Coordinates of C-alpha atoms in Angstrom, one line a residue:
Chain Z
M1 CA 62.3 68.7 126.9
K2 CA 66.2 69.5 127.7
T3 CA 65.5 69.8 131.9
K4 CA 68.0 68.9 134.1
P5 CA 68.3 68.7 137.7
I6 CA 69.1 72.5 139.0
S7 CA 71.8 72.3 141.8
P8 CA 72.0 75.4 144.2
V9 CA 75.1 76.3 143.5
M10 CA 73.6 77.6 139.5
S11 CA 70.5 78.5 141.1
S12 CA 71.7 82.4 141.2
R13 CA 73.1 81.9 138.0
Y14 CA 70.1 80.6 136.6
L15 CA 70.4 82.1 133.3
E16 CA 72.7 83.4 132.3
L17 CA 73.5 85.9 129.5
R18 CA 77.8 85.7 128.5
D19 CA 79.1 87.7 126.5
L20 CA 76.1 88.3 124.3
T21 CA 76.6 89.5 120.8
I22 CA 73.9 89.5 118.4
S23 CA 74.6 91.3 114.7
F24 CA 71.9 91.2 111.3
S25 CA 73.0 91.9 108.0
T26 CA 71.3 94.7 106.3
P27 CA 71.0 96.0 102.9
R28 CA 73.4 98.9 104.6
G29 CA 76.3 96.3 105.5
R30 CA 76.1 94.4 109.3
Y31 CA 74.2 96.1 111.6
T32 CA 75.1 95.1 116.1
A33 CA 72.2 95.3 117.9
V34 CA 73.7 94.3 120.9
K35 CA 77.6 94.0 121.8
D36 CA 79.5 91.6 124.7
V37 CA 76.2 91.5 127.2
N38 CA 76.8 90.1 130.7
L39 CA 74.0 89.1 132.9
M40 CA 73.1 86.3 135.5
I41 CA 69.2 85.8 136.7
A42 CA 68.1 83.6 139.8
R43 CA 65.6 81.4 140.0
G44 CA 62.0 82.7 140.6
E45 CA 63.4 86.3 139.4
I46 CA 61.4 89.6 138.1
V47 CA 64.5 90.8 135.9
S48 CA 62.9 94.4 133.5
L49 CA 65.3 95.2 130.8
I50 CA 65.2 98.6 130.1
G51 CA 65.7 101.6 127.5
H52 CA 65.1 103.6 124.4
S53 CA 63.8 101.8 121.6
G54 CA 66.3 100.2 119.6
C55 CA 68.3 99.5 122.3
G56 CA 68.4 95.9 121.3
K57 CA 66.3 95.3 124.2
S58 CA 63.8 93.0 122.5
T59 CA 66.7 90.9 120.7
I60 CA 67.9 89.7 124.3
L61 CA 64.5 88.9 125.3
N62 CA 64.8 87.0 121.6
A63 CA 67.4 85.9 122.0
I64 CA 67.0 83.7 125.3
G65 CA 63.5 82.7 123.7
G66 CA 65.8 81.0 121.1
L67 CA 64.3 83.0 118.3
V68 CA 66.8 85.2 117.6
Q69 CA 71.0 83.3 117.3
P70 CA 73.7 85.0 119.4
T71 CA 76.5 86.6 116.7
Q72 CA 79.4 85.4 119.9
G73 CA 77.9 84.2 123.1
E74 CA 76.0 81.7 123.9
V75 CA 72.8 82.1 126.6
I76 CA 72.7 79.4 129.1
L77 CA 69.5 78.2 130.7
G78 CA 69.8 75.8 134.1
G79 CA 73.2 74.4 132.5
V80 CA 72.3 74.2 128.8
K81 CA 72.7 76.2 125.7
I82 CA 70.3 77.9 123.9
D83 CA 69.5 77.5 120.4
A84 CA 65.6 77.2 120.2
P85 CA 62.4 77.8 121.4
G86 CA 61.3 75.3 123.5
P87 CA 58.4 74.2 126.2
D88 CA 60.9 75.5 129.1
R89 CA 60.7 79.0 127.8
G90 CA 57.2 81.0 127.4
I91 CA 56.7 84.1 125.6
V92 CA 54.2 87.1 125.5
F93 CA 54.6 89.4 122.5
Q94 CA 53.9 93.0 122.1
H95 CA 51.5 92.6 119.5
Y96 CA 49.5 89.2 121.2
S97 CA 50.5 87.1 118.3
L98 CA 47.2 86.0 118.2
L99 CA 46.1 84.1 115.8
P100 CA 42.5 85.5 114.0
W101 CA 40.8 83.2 113.0
L102 CA 41.0 80.4 116.3
T103 CA 38.7 81.5 118.8
V104 CA 39.8 82.6 122.7
Y105 CA 40.2 78.9 123.2
Q106 CA 42.0 77.5 121.0
N107 CA 44.5 80.1 120.5
I108 CA 45.5 78.6 124.6
F109 CA 44.4 75.1 123.8
E110 CA 47.0 74.7 120.7
A111 CA 49.8 76.6 122.8
V112 CA 48.6 73.6 124.8
D113 CA 48.4 71.0 122.8
S114 CA 51.5 71.2 121.4
V115 CA 53.7 71.7 124.4
M116 CA 52.4 69.1 126.7
N117 CA 52.6 65.8 124.7
D118 CA 52.8 64.1 127.9
K119 CA 48.9 64.8 129.3
T120 CA 45.8 63.6 127.9
K121 CA 43.0 64.8 126.0
A122 CA 41.1 65.8 129.1
E123 CA 44.2 67.0 131.0
K124 CA 45.0 69.9 128.8
V125 CA 41.2 70.6 128.6
E126 CA 41.4 71.8 132.0
L127 CA 44.4 73.1 131.8
V128 CA 43.0 76.2 129.5
E129 CA 39.5 76.4 131.6
R130 CA 41.8 77.2 134.6
F131 CA 43.9 79.7 132.7
L132 CA 40.9 80.3 131.5
Q133 CA 39.5 81.6 134.6
M134 CA 42.7 82.6 136.5
V135 CA 42.5 86.1 133.2
G136 CA 38.8 86.3 133.9
L137 CA 38.3 85.5 130.2
S138 CA 35.8 82.3 130.5
E139 CA 33.1 84.2 129.6
H140 CA 34.8 85.1 126.0
R141 CA 36.4 81.9 124.9
D142 CA 34.2 81.3 121.9
K143 CA 35.3 84.8 120.8
K144 CA 37.8 85.8 117.9
P145 CA 40.3 88.1 119.0
R146 CA 39.0 91.0 116.7
Q147 CA 36.2 90.9 118.9
I148 CA 37.2 91.7 122.1
S149 CA 39.8 94.3 123.2
G150 CA 43.3 94.9 123.9
G151 CA 43.5 93.9 126.8
M152 CA 41.7 91.3 127.3
K153 CA 44.3 89.8 124.0
Q154 CA 46.8 90.1 126.4
R155 CA 45.4 88.5 129.0
V156 CA 44.6 85.6 126.2
A157 CA 48.8 86.1 125.8
I158 CA 49.1 85.8 128.9
A159 CA 46.8 83.3 130.2
R160 CA 48.9 81.3 127.3
A161 CA 52.3 81.3 128.1
F162 CA 51.6 80.4 131.4
A163 CA 49.1 77.8 131.1
I164 CA 52.6 75.4 129.4
N165 CA 53.8 75.5 132.8
P166 CA 57.1 77.3 132.0
E167 CA 59.9 78.5 134.1
V168 CA 60.8 81.5 132.4
L169 CA 58.4 84.0 131.2
L170 CA 59.6 86.7 128.9
L171 CA 57.7 90.0 128.0
D172 CA 58.5 91.7 125.2
E173 CA 57.1 95.0 126.1
P174 CA 53.6 93.3 127.1
F175 CA 51.5 96.3 128.3
G176 CA 53.3 99.1 125.6
A177 CA 50.0 99.3 123.7
L178 CA 47.2 99.7 126.1
D179 CA 45.7 102.5 128.0
A180 CA 46.8 103.6 131.0
L181 CA 44.0 101.9 133.4
T182 CA 43.9 98.5 131.2
K183 CA 47.8 98.9 131.9
T184 CA 47.9 98.9 135.8
S185 CA 45.5 96.2 136.5
L186 CA 47.3 94.1 134.2
Q187 CA 50.5 94.5 135.8
E188 CA 48.8 93.6 138.8
E189 CA 47.2 90.5 137.3
L190 CA 50.5 89.5 136.4
I191 CA 51.7 90.0 139.7
N192 CA 49.0 87.8 141.1
L193 CA 49.5 85.1 138.5
W194 CA 53.3 85.0 139.6
G195 CA 53.0 84.4 142.6
L196 CA 49.6 81.8 142.2
E197 CA 52.4 80.1 140.5
N198 CA 54.5 79.7 143.7
Q199 CA 57.0 82.8 142.6
T200 CA 59.2 80.3 141.5
K201 CA 58.9 81.2 137.5
T202 CA 61.7 83.3 136.5
V203 CA 60.4 86.3 134.3
V204 CA 62.5 89.0 131.9
L205 CA 60.5 91.4 130.9
V206 CA 61.0 94.5 128.3
T207 CA 59.6 98.0 128.8
H208 CA 60.4 101.9 128.2
D209 CA 58.1 102.3 131.2
I210 CA 60.0 102.5 134.9
E211 CA 57.0 102.9 137.0
E212 CA 56.3 99.9 135.4
A213 CA 59.5 98.1 136.1
I214 CA 60.8 98.9 139.5
L215 CA 56.7 98.2 140.3
L216 CA 57.1 94.3 138.8
S217 CA 60.9 94.2 139.2
D218 CA 63.7 92.5 141.6
K219 CA 66.4 93.8 139.0
I220 CA 66.3 96.3 135.9
V221 CA 68.9 96.1 133.9
V222 CA 69.6 99.6 132.1
M223 CA 70.5 99.9 128.3
T224 CA 73.3 102.0 126.8
N225 CA 71.5 103.1 123.3
G226 CA 71.8 100.8 120.0
P227 CA 73.9 100.1 118.1
E228 CA 76.1 98.3 119.9
A229 CA 74.1 98.5 122.7
T230 CA 75.0 97.1 126.2
I231 CA 74.3 96.7 129.6
G232 CA 74.8 99.9 131.4
E233 CA 74.0 100.0 135.3
V234 CA 71.9 96.8 137.2
I235 CA 69.9 98.2 140.1
E236 CA 68.9 96.4 142.7
V237 CA 64.9 96.8 143.8
P238 CA 64.7 96.1 147.6
L239 CA 61.3 97.1 147.7
P240 CA 59.2 94.4 149.4
R241 CA 56.4 92.6 147.7
P242 CA 53.6 92.6 147.4
R243 CA 53.9 96.0 145.8
N244 CA 50.7 97.7 144.4
K245 CA 50.7 100.9 141.9
R246 CA 49.9 103.2 145.0
D247 CA 51.1 101.9 147.8
L248 CA 54.4 102.1 145.6
V249 CA 55.9 105.8 145.6
R250 CA 55.4 105.9 149.3
M251 CA 57.7 102.9 149.7
P252 CA 61.7 104.2 151.2
G253 CA 63.6 103.7 149.0
Y254 CA 61.3 103.9 145.6
A255 CA 61.8 108.2 144.5
E256 CA 65.9 106.8 144.8
I257 CA 65.5 104.3 142.4
H258 CA 63.0 106.4 140.0
E259 CA 65.6 108.8 140.4
R260 CA 68.6 106.8 139.3
L261 CA 66.6 105.4 136.7
L262 CA 65.7 109.1 135.2
Y263 CA 69.2 110.3 135.2
L264 CA 70.2 107.4 133.2
L265 CA 67.6 107.0 130.8
M266 CA 67.3 111.2 129.9
D267 CA 71.3 111.9 130.7
A268 CA 74.0 109.6 131.1
F269 CA 72.3 107.2 128.0
A270 CA 69.9 110.1 126.9
V271 CA 69.5 109.6 123.0
Q272 CA 71.1 112.7 121.4
K273 CA 69.1 115.4 120.0
K274 CA 70.6 116.3 116.8
L275 CA 68.5 119.5 117.4
A276 CA 68.7 122.0 119.3
A277 CA 66.8 125.4 118.0
Chain L
M1 CA 32.7 96.1 104.8
A2 CA 30.2 97.5 105.5
M3 CA 28.2 94.9 105.1
K4 CA 30.1 92.9 107.8
E5 CA 30.1 96.0 110.4
Q6 CA 26.1 95.9 110.1
A7 CA 26.2 91.9 110.8
I8 CA 28.1 92.0 113.8
T9 CA 26.1 95.6 115.4
S10 CA 23.4 93.1 114.5
T11 CA 24.3 90.5 116.7
L12 CA 25.1 92.1 119.6
Q13 CA 21.8 94.9 119.4
P14 CA 19.6 93.7 122.9
S15 CA 16.3 91.6 122.3
A16 CA 14.3 94.2 123.0
Q17 CA 15.1 96.2 120.4
S18 CA 15.9 94.2 117.7
R19 CA 12.8 93.7 116.4
W20 CA 12.6 97.4 115.5
F21 CA 15.8 96.6 114.0
S22 CA 15.3 94.2 112.3
L23 CA 12.1 95.7 111.1
A24 CA 13.7 98.7 110.3
S25 CA 16.9 97.0 108.9
L26 CA 14.1 94.8 106.2
V27 CA 12.6 98.0 104.5
E28 CA 16.8 99.1 104.1
T29 CA 17.3 96.1 102.5
L30 CA 14.4 96.1 100.8
K31 CA 14.8 99.8 99.3
S32 CA 18.7 98.9 98.3
A33 CA 17.9 95.4 96.8
S34 CA 14.7 97.0 94.7
A35 CA 16.7 100.4 93.7
S36 CA 19.4 97.7 92.6
F37 CA 16.9 95.9 90.2
L38 CA 15.9 99.3 88.5
Y39 CA 19.3 99.3 87.3
T40 CA 19.6 96.4 86.8
L41 CA 16.8 96.3 84.8
I42 CA 17.7 99.6 83.0
G43 CA 20.7 98.6 81.5
F44 CA 19.2 95.1 79.8
S45 CA 16.5 97.4 78.5
L46 CA 19.7 99.5 77.1
L47 CA 20.8 96.7 75.5
L48 CA 17.6 95.1 74.9
L49 CA 17.0 98.4 72.3
L50 CA 20.6 98.4 71.3
W51 CA 20.2 95.4 69.9
G52 CA 16.5 96.3 68.2
V53 CA 18.3 98.9 66.8
I54 CA 21.3 96.9 65.2
S55 CA 19.3 94.4 64.2
G56 CA 17.2 96.1 62.3
L57 CA 19.7 98.3 61.0
V58 CA 21.4 95.4 59.1
G59 CA 18.6 93.1 58.2
N60 CA 18.6 90.0 58.5
S61 CA 21.9 88.7 59.1
L62 CA 21.3 89.7 62.6
P63 CA 18.4 87.8 64.5
G64 CA 16.3 90.6 66.6
P65 CA 16.1 90.3 70.3
L66 CA 12.1 88.5 69.5
A67 CA 13.1 86.4 67.6
T68 CA 16.1 85.2 69.7
L69 CA 14.1 85.5 73.2
K70 CA 11.2 82.9 71.4
T71 CA 14.1 80.3 70.5
L72 CA 15.9 80.6 74.4
W73 CA 12.1 80.1 75.5
Q74 CA 11.8 76.7 73.2
L75 CA 15.8 75.9 74.5
V76 CA 14.9 76.2 77.8
S77 CA 11.6 74.8 77.8
D78 CA 12.7 71.3 76.8
P79 CA 16.5 71.6 77.8
F80 CA 16.8 67.9 78.3
Y81 CA 16.1 66.0 75.1
D82 CA 17.8 63.3 73.0
N83 CA 17.8 62.9 69.6
G84 CA 21.0 61.1 69.2
P85 CA 24.5 62.3 69.1
N86 CA 23.6 65.5 67.1
D87 CA 20.7 66.6 68.3
K88 CA 20.2 67.2 72.5
G89 CA 18.5 69.8 74.7
V90 CA 20.8 72.2 75.6
G91 CA 20.5 71.3 79.0
L92 CA 22.0 68.5 78.8
Q93 CA 24.7 69.9 76.4
M94 CA 25.2 72.8 79.5
G95 CA 25.2 70.1 82.1
S96 CA 28.1 68.4 80.2
S97 CA 30.1 71.4 79.3
L98 CA 29.4 72.0 83.7
L99 CA 30.5 68.2 84.6
R100 CA 33.9 68.5 82.0
V101 CA 35.0 72.0 83.7
F102 CA 34.1 70.4 87.8
I103 CA 36.7 67.2 86.4
G104 CA 38.7 69.5 85.1
F105 CA 39.0 72.7 88.1
S106 CA 38.6 70.4 90.4
L107 CA 42.1 68.2 89.1
G108 CA 43.9 71.5 88.7
S109 CA 42.8 72.3 91.9
L110 CA 44.2 69.4 93.7
V111 CA 47.7 70.3 92.1
A112 CA 47.5 73.7 92.2
I113 CA 47.1 74.5 96.1
P114 CA 49.9 71.8 97.3
L115 CA 51.8 73.3 94.3
G116 CA 51.3 76.8 95.3
V117 CA 51.7 76.2 99.3
I118 CA 55.2 74.6 97.9
I119 CA 56.0 77.6 95.9
G120 CA 55.5 80.4 98.0
G121 CA 56.9 78.3 101.5
T122 CA 60.3 77.3 100.6
P123 CA 62.5 79.6 99.0
L124 CA 64.3 77.0 96.9
F125 CA 60.7 76.2 94.9
R126 CA 60.0 79.5 94.6
K127 CA 63.3 80.1 93.1
V128 CA 63.2 77.2 91.0
L129 CA 59.5 76.6 89.6
S130 CA 58.4 80.4 89.9
P131 CA 59.8 80.8 86.1
V132 CA 59.1 77.7 84.9
V133 CA 55.3 79.3 86.4
E134 CA 55.7 82.6 84.8
L135 CA 56.4 80.9 81.5
L136 CA 53.3 78.4 81.0
R137 CA 51.0 80.9 82.5
P138 CA 50.8 83.4 79.8
V139 CA 50.4 80.6 77.0
S140 CA 46.4 80.3 76.0
P141 CA 45.2 77.0 77.2
L142 CA 43.7 75.7 73.7
A143 CA 47.5 75.7 73.1
W144 CA 47.4 72.5 75.0
F145 CA 44.2 70.6 73.3
P146 CA 46.5 68.6 70.6
I147 CA 48.6 67.7 73.6
G148 CA 45.3 66.5 75.5
L149 CA 44.6 64.5 72.7
A150 CA 48.2 62.8 71.9
V151 CA 48.0 61.7 75.5
F152 CA 44.7 60.8 76.2
K153 CA 42.8 60.1 72.1
H154 CA 39.7 61.2 72.9
A155 CA 38.5 64.7 72.3
G156 CA 36.4 64.7 75.7
E157 CA 39.5 64.0 77.9
A158 CA 41.4 66.3 76.1
T159 CA 39.3 69.3 76.8
I160 CA 39.0 68.1 80.7
F161 CA 42.8 68.5 80.3
V162 CA 42.6 71.7 78.8
I163 CA 40.5 72.8 81.8
F164 CA 43.2 71.2 84.4
I165 CA 45.9 73.4 82.4
T166 CA 43.3 77.0 83.1
S167 CA 42.8 75.9 86.4
L168 CA 46.2 75.6 87.8
W169 CA 47.5 78.9 87.1
P170 CA 45.5 81.4 89.5
T171 CA 44.8 79.0 92.2
V172 CA 48.7 78.8 91.8
I173 CA 50.0 82.4 91.9
N174 CA 47.7 83.3 94.7
T175 CA 48.6 80.3 96.8
A176 CA 51.6 80.9 96.3
F177 CA 51.5 84.9 96.8
G178 CA 49.7 84.1 100.1
V179 CA 51.5 81.0 101.7
G180 CA 54.7 83.4 101.3
S181 CA 52.7 86.2 103.2
V182 CA 52.2 84.9 106.0
P183 CA 53.5 87.9 108.8
E184 CA 56.2 87.2 111.1
D185 CA 53.7 87.7 113.8
H186 CA 51.6 85.1 113.1
K187 CA 54.6 82.6 112.4
V188 CA 56.3 83.5 115.8
V189 CA 53.2 82.1 117.6
G190 CA 54.9 78.6 115.6
R191 CA 58.1 79.3 116.7
A192 CA 57.9 80.3 120.2
F193 CA 55.0 77.2 121.0
G194 CA 56.6 74.4 118.9
F195 CA 54.4 73.5 116.7
S196 CA 54.6 70.8 114.8
R197 CA 54.8 71.0 110.9
W198 CA 51.4 69.7 110.7
R199 CA 50.0 71.8 113.3
Y200 CA 51.7 74.9 111.5
L201 CA 50.1 73.9 108.1
R202 CA 46.9 73.5 109.8
R203 CA 46.7 76.4 112.7
V204 CA 48.4 79.4 111.5
L205 CA 49.8 79.2 107.9
I206 CA 46.4 77.5 105.6
P207 CA 44.0 79.5 107.7
Y208 CA 46.1 82.7 106.5
S209 CA 47.0 81.5 102.8
L210 CA 43.2 80.1 102.6
P211 CA 41.3 84.0 101.3
H212 CA 44.3 83.9 99.0
I213 CA 43.9 80.4 97.6
L214 CA 39.7 81.3 97.2
T215 CA 41.0 84.4 95.3
G216 CA 42.6 81.8 93.2
L217 CA 40.3 79.0 92.8
R218 CA 37.1 81.6 92.0
L219 CA 39.6 83.1 88.6
S220 CA 40.2 79.7 87.4
L221 CA 37.2 78.7 87.9
G222 CA 36.2 82.4 85.9
V223 CA 38.7 81.0 82.9
A224 CA 37.8 77.2 83.2
W225 CA 34.4 78.3 82.0
L226 CA 35.2 80.8 79.9
V227 CA 37.5 78.2 77.9
I228 CA 35.6 75.5 77.9
V229 CA 32.9 77.0 75.4
A230 CA 36.3 77.5 73.4
G231 CA 37.7 74.4 73.5
E232 CA 34.5 72.4 73.1
M233 CA 34.2 74.0 69.6
L234 CA 37.5 72.6 69.0
S235 CA 36.7 68.9 70.3
G236 CA 32.6 68.9 69.2
G237 CA 30.8 66.1 69.9
M238 CA 29.1 67.4 73.5
G239 CA 29.0 70.3 75.1
I240 CA 27.8 74.3 74.8
G241 CA 30.4 75.3 73.0
F242 CA 29.6 72.2 70.8
F243 CA 26.7 73.7 70.7
V244 CA 27.1 76.7 69.5
W245 CA 29.6 75.6 67.3
D246 CA 26.4 73.4 66.1
S247 CA 23.9 76.4 65.3
W248 CA 26.3 78.2 63.7
N249 CA 27.1 75.8 61.0
A250 CA 23.1 75.6 60.9
L251 CA 23.2 78.9 61.0
N252 CA 21.3 79.4 63.8
L253 CA 22.3 82.3 65.1
E254 CA 18.8 82.7 67.2
R255 CA 21.0 79.8 69.1
V256 CA 24.3 80.9 69.4
I257 CA 22.8 84.7 71.3
S258 CA 20.9 82.0 73.4
A259 CA 23.5 79.6 73.9
I260 CA 25.7 83.9 74.8
I261 CA 23.0 84.2 77.5
L262 CA 22.1 80.6 79.4
I263 CA 26.5 81.0 79.6
G264 CA 26.3 83.8 80.9
V265 CA 24.2 83.5 83.1
T266 CA 25.4 80.2 84.4
G267 CA 29.2 81.7 84.0
L268 CA 27.0 84.2 87.2
L269 CA 25.5 81.5 89.3
L270 CA 29.2 79.8 89.0
D271 CA 30.5 82.4 90.5
R272 CA 28.0 83.5 92.8
G273 CA 27.4 80.2 94.2
F274 CA 31.3 80.1 94.5
E275 CA 31.7 83.1 96.5
I276 CA 28.9 81.6 98.9
I277 CA 30.5 78.9 99.9
A278 CA 34.4 81.2 100.2
R279 CA 32.3 83.5 102.5
K280 CA 31.7 80.9 105.0
V281 CA 35.4 79.6 105.2
R282 CA 36.9 83.2 105.2
Y283 CA 38.3 84.4 108.9
E284 CA 37.7 87.8 109.1
N285 CA 40.8 89.7 111.0

């Protein structure tokens, strides 16, 4: 575990993307997904990456997760360069990525058991139990993923990511595949979990949902379109917390942020329409 | 697929309804079972009829069903007698063949599964070993018999060696395929949560490839049972294949056909038995 103490000077640039460029080789040649991305994220901040499909937002998230290597530039976390996945980062994937042959309990336990080598078996069990309870899945602990709903699967994935007690939580369109009601309740659960952990966790979230971004974030990073996507604009969300979906729309300042985001996504960085007929 | 779904819904039924439900489903099960039994009966009746007609037409050169079934009954009613090396009960012969298949198949699987994991899991080994497997796979396992004889000096061991070779290929190929096709979604879990090599093997790779490995093993066992008969015709001495060849030498075709029936039944039981075990360890996605 590479966790260095964070000096106060560094706290505003706890997680830093420096000149990040990521390209892949494809059968049709080199494809540059993101180019020259520079971003600073403070400790405890919740930041959304928003943009159209193919704008490289997931690529950036994977680079922070250490799952994708930058072609140029670097990702710095707490003063240390990231080059591999690590226990300091917990990832929630778009398609849940639960192992179908393991139960709900085992899915969380395997991650905890793998990451927390310094804990005893009893401590690990207790930890898993606690997070199962936090996401309300204690009753379903012995079910296999195929026996539970999409919302429950994503709860398991969130519990798994939280349970390893990472400093940074990375969420890749976590609620994208869920229906509107489940989505709302999970968004609020996520805020609650984050609150329970004393708001010390840094969260980076990929989304294409404007309301979700405003509800959850301190800062919204709007991406331009790919290829060679980069940061178009960073919008601060100074709305007071706690926020909930119902009151959010009536908060002063909400409309303005919403308008701006809509403008950026629909006009400034709109997907070019080839057919006007 | 339909059966699995049925199983799930029936476990979800509230207990008040379960008695009615199980009674109804029992009737359903009985109906479909008796129907399929009827079809089976028709199939075998047609086969017996055809056999009877042909043996009637060709005269004495092919024994008819009645004479054969009489011989078959004699064979099964006293399967374990032992009157020296050239006269043993059909049960003993069958047991000997099964033992050889079991040993050869087990040894083959012990080699084939790790080999398949290596080929499927590491591109370098795939590139190096795939051509070798592709070349050896189409070779009749019986061609290995002389090699077995040369190495082991005994026909019995050589037969086991042939079964060993036979059992390799389907398992290697299916295991390699399973291991090579682990979805990115599952691999990434191991990477993101820092799974050790061992944990990845135990919790991701093996569970995912298990259905493929089992398919390979089942095919291997099937082919092994096919090959043992031919192998024992070559090796002689003992076993159901030897029994067939010995009966032919004694010009006792009733015994040959009886042996064919017994070999078929045994093969079927092996396959079904394996399927029952396989169903227990298979996960449902």
